[in-house]
Short mmCIF file of C-alpha atoms in Angstrom, two decimals:
data_model
loop_
_atom_site.label_atom_id
_atom_site.label_comp_id
_atom_site.label_asym_id
_atom_site.label_seq_id
_atom_site.Cartn_x
_atom_site.Cartn_y
_atom_site.Cartn_z
CA MET A 1050 79.57 44.81 64.47
CA THR A 1051 82.72 46.41 63.09
CA ARG A 1052 84.84 43.93 61.17
CA VAL A 1053 88.63 44.40 61.15
CA ILE A 1054 90.79 42.11 59.03
CA GLY A 1055 94.57 41.93 59.00
CA VAL A 1056 96.22 40.94 55.71
CA ILE A 1057 99.70 39.42 56.02
CA PRO A 1058 101.51 38.76 52.73
CA THR A 1059 104.31 36.26 53.26
CA LEU A 1060 107.11 34.31 51.62
CA ARG A 1061 108.44 33.09 54.97
CA ARG A 1062 108.36 29.43 55.90
CA ASP A 1063 108.76 30.24 59.59
CA LEU A 1064 105.42 28.77 60.63
CA PRO A 1065 105.84 29.40 64.38
CA SER A 1066 106.35 33.13 63.72
CA LEU A 1067 103.38 33.30 61.37
CA THR A 1068 101.19 31.41 63.82
CA ARG A 1069 102.28 33.68 66.67
CA LEU A 1070 101.55 36.83 64.65
CA SER A 1071 98.12 35.49 63.67
CA GLU A 1072 97.34 34.79 67.32
CA GLN A 1073 98.49 38.27 68.33
CA LEU A 1074 96.11 39.79 65.78
CA ARG A 1075 93.23 37.62 67.00
CA ASP A 1076 93.99 38.76 70.55
CA ALA A 1077 93.62 42.31 69.25
CA GLY A 1078 90.23 41.57 67.67
CA VAL A 1079 91.66 41.48 64.15
CA GLU A 1080 90.86 38.57 61.80
CA PRO A 1081 94.16 37.46 60.21
CA VAL A 1082 94.31 36.67 56.49
CA LEU A 1083 97.61 35.02 55.58
CA VAL A 1084 98.46 35.44 51.89
CA ALA A 1085 101.11 32.97 50.68
CA THR A 1086 102.96 34.39 47.68
CA GLY A 1087 105.50 31.59 47.36
CA ALA A 1088 105.03 27.88 46.66
CA GLY A 1089 107.20 26.85 49.60
CA VAL A 1090 105.22 28.67 52.27
CA ASP A 1091 101.95 27.75 50.54
CA ARG A 1092 102.79 24.05 50.78
CA ALA A 1093 104.05 24.36 54.34
CA LEU A 1094 100.91 26.16 55.54
CA THR A 1095 98.70 23.64 53.77
CA ALA A 1096 100.57 20.67 55.28
CA ALA A 1097 100.27 22.23 58.75
CA GLY A 1098 96.55 22.87 58.32
CA ILE A 1099 96.99 26.63 58.83
CA SER A 1100 94.27 28.73 57.21
CA HIS A 1101 95.56 30.93 54.39
CA VAL A 1102 94.87 32.05 50.83
CA SER A 1103 97.18 32.32 47.84
CA PRO A 1104 97.04 33.96 44.41
CA ARG A 1105 99.47 31.24 43.23
CA ALA A 1106 101.75 34.08 42.19
CA ASN A 1107 104.29 36.49 43.67
CA PRO A 1108 102.64 39.72 42.49
CA GLY A 1109 104.29 42.12 44.94
CA PHE A 1110 103.27 43.71 48.23
CA GLY A 1111 100.41 45.92 47.09
CA ALA A 1112 98.80 43.29 44.87
CA ALA A 1113 99.07 40.68 47.64
CA ILE A 1114 97.34 43.05 50.06
CA GLY A 1115 94.63 43.66 47.47
CA PHE A 1116 94.16 39.91 46.97
CA GLY A 1117 93.80 39.36 50.71
CA ALA A 1118 91.42 42.30 51.11
CA ALA A 1119 89.19 40.87 48.38
CA GLN A 1120 88.61 37.70 50.40
CA ALA A 1121 86.22 39.29 52.88
CA ASP A 1122 84.03 42.30 53.56
CA PHE A 1123 85.55 44.61 56.16
CA ASP A 1124 85.16 47.96 57.86
CA TRP A 1125 88.90 48.32 58.50
CA LEU A 1126 91.88 46.76 56.77
CA VAL A 1127 95.06 46.25 58.78
CA VAL A 1128 98.15 45.89 56.59
CA CYS A 1129 100.71 43.78 58.44
CA ASN A 1130 104.22 42.67 57.50
CA ASP A 1131 105.17 39.11 58.38
CA ASP A 1132 108.15 40.39 60.42
CA ILE A 1133 106.02 42.35 62.91
CA SER A 1134 105.45 41.45 66.55
CA ILE A 1135 102.67 43.09 68.52
CA ASP A 1136 101.25 43.13 72.02
CA GLY A 1137 97.81 41.70 71.21
CA PRO A 1138 95.72 43.22 74.04
CA GLY A 1139 97.54 46.56 73.85
CA PHE A 1140 97.14 46.78 70.12
CA GLY A 1141 93.53 45.69 70.49
CA ALA A 1142 92.83 48.64 72.77
CA THR A 1143 94.44 50.98 70.22
CA ILE A 1144 92.40 49.51 67.38
CA ALA A 1145 89.19 49.68 69.43
CA GLU A 1146 89.78 53.36 70.15
CA LEU A 1147 90.54 54.07 66.50
CA VAL A 1148 87.44 52.23 65.28
CA GLY A 1149 85.25 53.79 67.94
CA HIS A 1150 86.28 57.37 67.20
CA ARG A 1151 86.85 57.14 63.44
CA GLY A 1152 84.18 54.73 62.25
CA GLY A 1153 83.06 55.46 58.68
CA GLN A 1154 85.70 58.12 58.13
CA ARG A 1155 88.46 58.15 55.51
CA VAL A 1156 91.47 57.29 57.64
CA LEU A 1157 94.99 55.95 57.22
CA ALA A 1158 96.60 55.21 60.60
CA PHE A 1159 100.23 54.16 61.08
CA PHE A 1160 101.36 52.03 64.04
CA ASP A 1161 105.00 51.31 63.14
CA PRO A 1162 107.34 52.96 65.69
CA GLY A 1163 109.62 54.32 62.95
CA PRO A 1164 109.82 57.99 61.95
CA ARG A 1165 107.61 59.95 59.64
CA ARG A 1166 108.92 60.35 56.11
CA ALA A 1167 108.19 62.96 53.50
CA VAL A 1168 106.40 61.49 50.50
CA PRO A 1169 109.31 61.36 48.03
CA GLY A 1170 109.51 63.60 45.02
CA PRO A 1171 112.13 63.26 42.28
CA THR A 1172 114.99 64.14 44.63
CA GLY A 1173 113.85 61.61 47.23
CA VAL A 1174 113.60 58.85 44.60
CA PHE A 1175 117.08 59.69 43.30
CA THR A 1176 118.76 59.68 46.72
CA SER A 1177 117.06 56.41 47.67
CA ILE A 1178 118.09 54.48 44.54
CA ALA A 1179 121.57 56.03 44.61
CA LEU A 1180 122.07 54.88 48.24
CA ILE A 1181 122.72 58.45 49.34
CA ASP A 1182 120.03 58.01 51.99
CA ALA A 1183 121.84 54.90 53.25
CA ILE A 1184 125.06 56.87 53.61
CA ALA A 1185 123.23 59.65 55.46
CA ARG A 1186 121.84 57.09 57.91
CA ARG A 1187 125.28 55.59 58.48
CA LEU A 1188 126.70 59.03 59.18
CA ARG A 1189 123.69 59.77 61.38
CA LEU A 1190 123.02 62.99 59.56
CA PRO A 1191 119.86 64.80 60.67
CA ALA A 1192 116.80 63.85 58.66
CA ARG A 1193 115.24 66.43 56.40
CA PRO A 1194 112.20 68.10 57.97
CA VAL A 1195 108.90 66.61 56.88
CA ARG A 1196 106.59 69.13 55.25
CA GLY A 1197 103.41 68.50 53.34
CA ALA A 1198 102.43 64.94 52.43
CA TRP A 1199 103.97 62.32 54.73
CA TYR A 1200 103.80 58.64 55.50
CA LYS A 1201 105.36 56.00 57.71
CA SER A 1202 106.25 52.39 57.16
CA PHE A 1203 103.28 50.32 56.02
CA SER A 1204 104.63 47.41 58.09
CA LEU A 1205 101.60 47.92 60.34
CA CYS A 1206 98.84 50.33 59.45
CA ALA A 1207 95.05 50.50 59.31
CA ILE A 1208 92.98 51.75 56.38
CA SER A 1209 89.28 52.44 56.70
CA ALA A 1210 87.05 50.77 54.13
CA PRO A 1211 85.74 54.11 52.72
CA LEU A 1212 89.31 55.26 51.98
CA TRP A 1213 90.35 51.89 50.55
CA ARG A 1214 87.37 51.90 48.19
CA GLU A 1215 87.81 55.53 47.18
CA LEU A 1216 91.48 55.08 46.26
CA GLY A 1217 90.99 51.66 44.71
CA GLY A 1218 93.68 50.05 46.83
CA PHE A 1219 97.34 50.12 45.86
CA ASP A 1220 98.40 51.15 42.36
CA PRO A 1221 98.94 47.92 40.35
CA ARG A 1222 101.62 49.65 38.27
CA LEU A 1223 103.92 49.62 41.31
CA PRO A 1224 104.77 45.96 41.95
CA TYR A 1225 107.58 46.46 44.44
CA THR A 1226 108.40 49.61 46.48
CA TYR A 1227 106.78 53.05 46.33
CA GLU A 1228 103.29 51.55 46.52
CA ASP A 1229 103.10 52.73 50.13
CA ALA A 1230 104.30 56.27 49.42
CA ASP A 1231 101.93 56.47 46.45
CA PHE A 1232 98.93 55.35 48.52
CA ALA A 1233 99.75 57.87 51.26
CA ALA A 1234 100.24 60.65 48.71
CA ARG A 1235 96.84 59.93 47.14
CA ALA A 1236 95.21 59.74 50.58
CA PHE A 1237 96.76 63.09 51.55
CA ALA A 1238 95.67 64.68 48.26
CA ALA A 1239 92.14 63.35 48.76
CA GLY A 1240 91.89 65.08 52.14
CA ALA A 1241 91.86 61.86 54.17
CA THR A 1242 92.96 61.84 57.80
CA LEU A 1243 96.50 60.51 58.32
CA LEU A 1244 97.25 59.48 61.88
CA ASP A 1245 100.57 58.70 63.55
CA VAL A 1246 99.38 56.40 66.33
CA SER A 1247 101.91 55.67 69.05
CA GLU A 1248 101.91 51.95 69.79
CA GLY A 1249 104.63 50.90 72.18
CA GLY A 1250 103.88 47.20 71.84
CA VAL A 1251 104.93 47.01 68.17
CA ALA A 1252 108.32 45.66 67.13
CA HIS A 1253 109.50 45.56 63.52
CA GLU A 1254 112.15 42.90 62.94
CA GLY A 1255 113.08 43.93 59.40
CA SER A 1256 113.02 41.42 56.58
CA GLY A 1257 116.13 40.22 54.77
CA THR A 1258 114.24 38.87 51.75
CA SER A 1259 114.98 41.74 49.39
CA ARG A 1260 118.60 42.00 50.51
CA GLY A 1261 119.13 38.33 49.73
CA LEU A 1262 117.68 38.66 46.20
CA VAL A 1263 118.94 42.11 45.27
CA ALA A 1264 119.90 41.13 41.71
CA ARG A 1265 116.29 40.06 41.11
CA VAL A 1266 114.38 42.69 43.06
CA LEU A 1267 116.35 45.89 42.38
CA PRO A 1268 115.24 46.01 38.71
CA VAL A 1269 111.61 45.67 39.84
CA SER A 1270 112.10 48.38 42.46
CA VAL A 1271 113.61 50.71 39.86
CA HIS A 1272 110.71 49.95 37.51
CA SER A 1273 108.29 50.86 40.32
CA ALA A 1274 110.25 54.05 40.99
CA ARG A 1275 109.91 55.14 37.36
CA GLN A 1276 106.17 54.34 37.38
CA TYR A 1277 105.82 56.25 40.66
CA LEU A 1278 107.47 59.32 39.14
CA ARG A 1279 105.12 59.06 36.14
CA ALA A 1280 102.16 58.94 38.54
CA ARG A 1281 103.50 62.16 40.11
CA GLY A 1282 103.44 63.87 36.70
CA ILE A 1283 107.10 63.48 35.69
CA PRO A 1284 107.44 62.89 31.92
CA TRP A 1285 108.63 59.43 30.89
CA PRO A 1286 112.03 60.55 29.47
CA ALA A 1287 112.80 62.59 32.58
CA ALA A 1288 111.75 59.76 34.89
CA THR A 1289 113.91 57.30 32.95
CA GLY A 1290 116.91 59.64 33.01
CA LEU A 1291 116.54 60.26 36.73
CA VAL A 1292 116.50 56.59 37.74
CA ALA A 1293 119.30 55.75 35.27
CA GLY A 1294 121.47 58.49 36.76
CA ALA A 1295 120.68 57.25 40.27
CA LEU A 1296 121.75 53.72 39.28
CA LEU A 1297 125.09 54.99 37.98
CA VAL A 1298 125.70 56.83 41.26
CA ARG A 1299 124.69 53.67 43.14
CA ALA A 1300 127.36 51.69 41.30
CA LEU A 1301 129.97 54.13 42.61
CA VAL A 1302 128.55 54.20 46.14
CA VAL A 1303 128.27 50.41 46.69
CA PRO A 1304 131.87 50.04 48.00
CA VAL A 1305 131.34 52.98 50.38
CA VAL A 1306 128.39 51.34 52.13
CA ALA A 1307 130.17 47.96 52.29
CA LEU A 1308 127.63 46.01 50.23
CA PRO A 1309 128.61 42.93 48.21
CA ARG A 1310 130.07 44.59 45.11
CA GLY A 1311 129.58 41.91 42.48
CA GLU A 1312 125.98 41.20 43.41
CA HIS A 1313 125.00 44.86 43.53
CA TRP A 1314 126.81 45.75 40.32
CA ARG A 1315 124.97 42.91 38.57
CA ALA A 1316 121.71 44.28 39.99
CA VAL A 1317 122.54 47.76 38.66
CA ALA A 1318 123.39 46.35 35.20
CA ARG A 1319 120.14 44.38 35.09
CA SER A 1320 118.16 47.43 36.17
CA LEU A 1321 119.70 49.58 33.42
CA ARG A 1322 118.94 46.92 30.79
CA HIS A 1323 115.30 46.69 31.90
CA LEU A 1324 114.87 50.46 31.61
CA LEU A 1325 115.14 50.03 27.83
CA GLY A 1326 113.66 46.54 27.59
CA PRO A 1327 110.76 44.51 28.96
CA ALA A 1328 109.45 45.23 32.44
CA PRO A 1329 111.18 43.09 35.09
CA VAL A 1330 109.25 40.71 37.33
CA LEU A 1331 109.73 39.46 40.86
CA PRO A 1332 110.93 35.89 41.46
CA ALA A 1333 108.12 33.55 40.45
CA TYR A 1334 105.77 31.88 42.92
CA GLU A 1335 107.34 28.50 42.08
CA GLU A 1336 110.83 29.82 42.92
CA CYS A 1337 109.92 31.08 46.38
#
């Protein structure tokens, strides 16, 4: 029998939402694996008697998915954000069709209703860090056409076991952001099948966690961006210069996009310091 597990990394202490999402996955024939990456949610889940696992660390999205995936043998791995809502039976039918037609193949299937994105190169990394992409979205400028390697949000996607094993999961050098684009780029380069699966019963709430801790998480995101560029073959000095330049532009753009200036300027300053110093880390498990 085909085994499908759904790994949900979470820092949220909203137990009703987590319980509901777990039930929706079970309704779809997917075994949920909650991964608590913060002490608060770990304690809350334990007190409520809700099954979960924890690395007793906040290692980042990709590492948390890898930890959850290592807890069980599977034929398909569903990556699921904790802010997703799905129609269980409808999603179950979609998963059943995918598994039935693509069993044993190297497949990455996206279910999030958002648009396709081009796998970012140096220009895409620059415009993202510099908030130029955010301005373009506010102005509702037309998106650049997607050519070549592409991906969608990893908020809800399915990865076949052969592809997961071949690629070795997410790149551990990318603790926060770009781990999804990197995985999709490697899957595309390996000749895997990438599917954009329409799933009308999926809703993506959108987490505010990173926005609320921008001074702590932006340096880690910038570190991941530099590592991502290195993985794409960009020399270390050029990668460092690119992200540093993007941070300086971001400092100028913050008032334009109406973000809290002091907090974001502190985040930019911290990010610049970490480019020449020790690698930054996400807020610790005990802090979350």
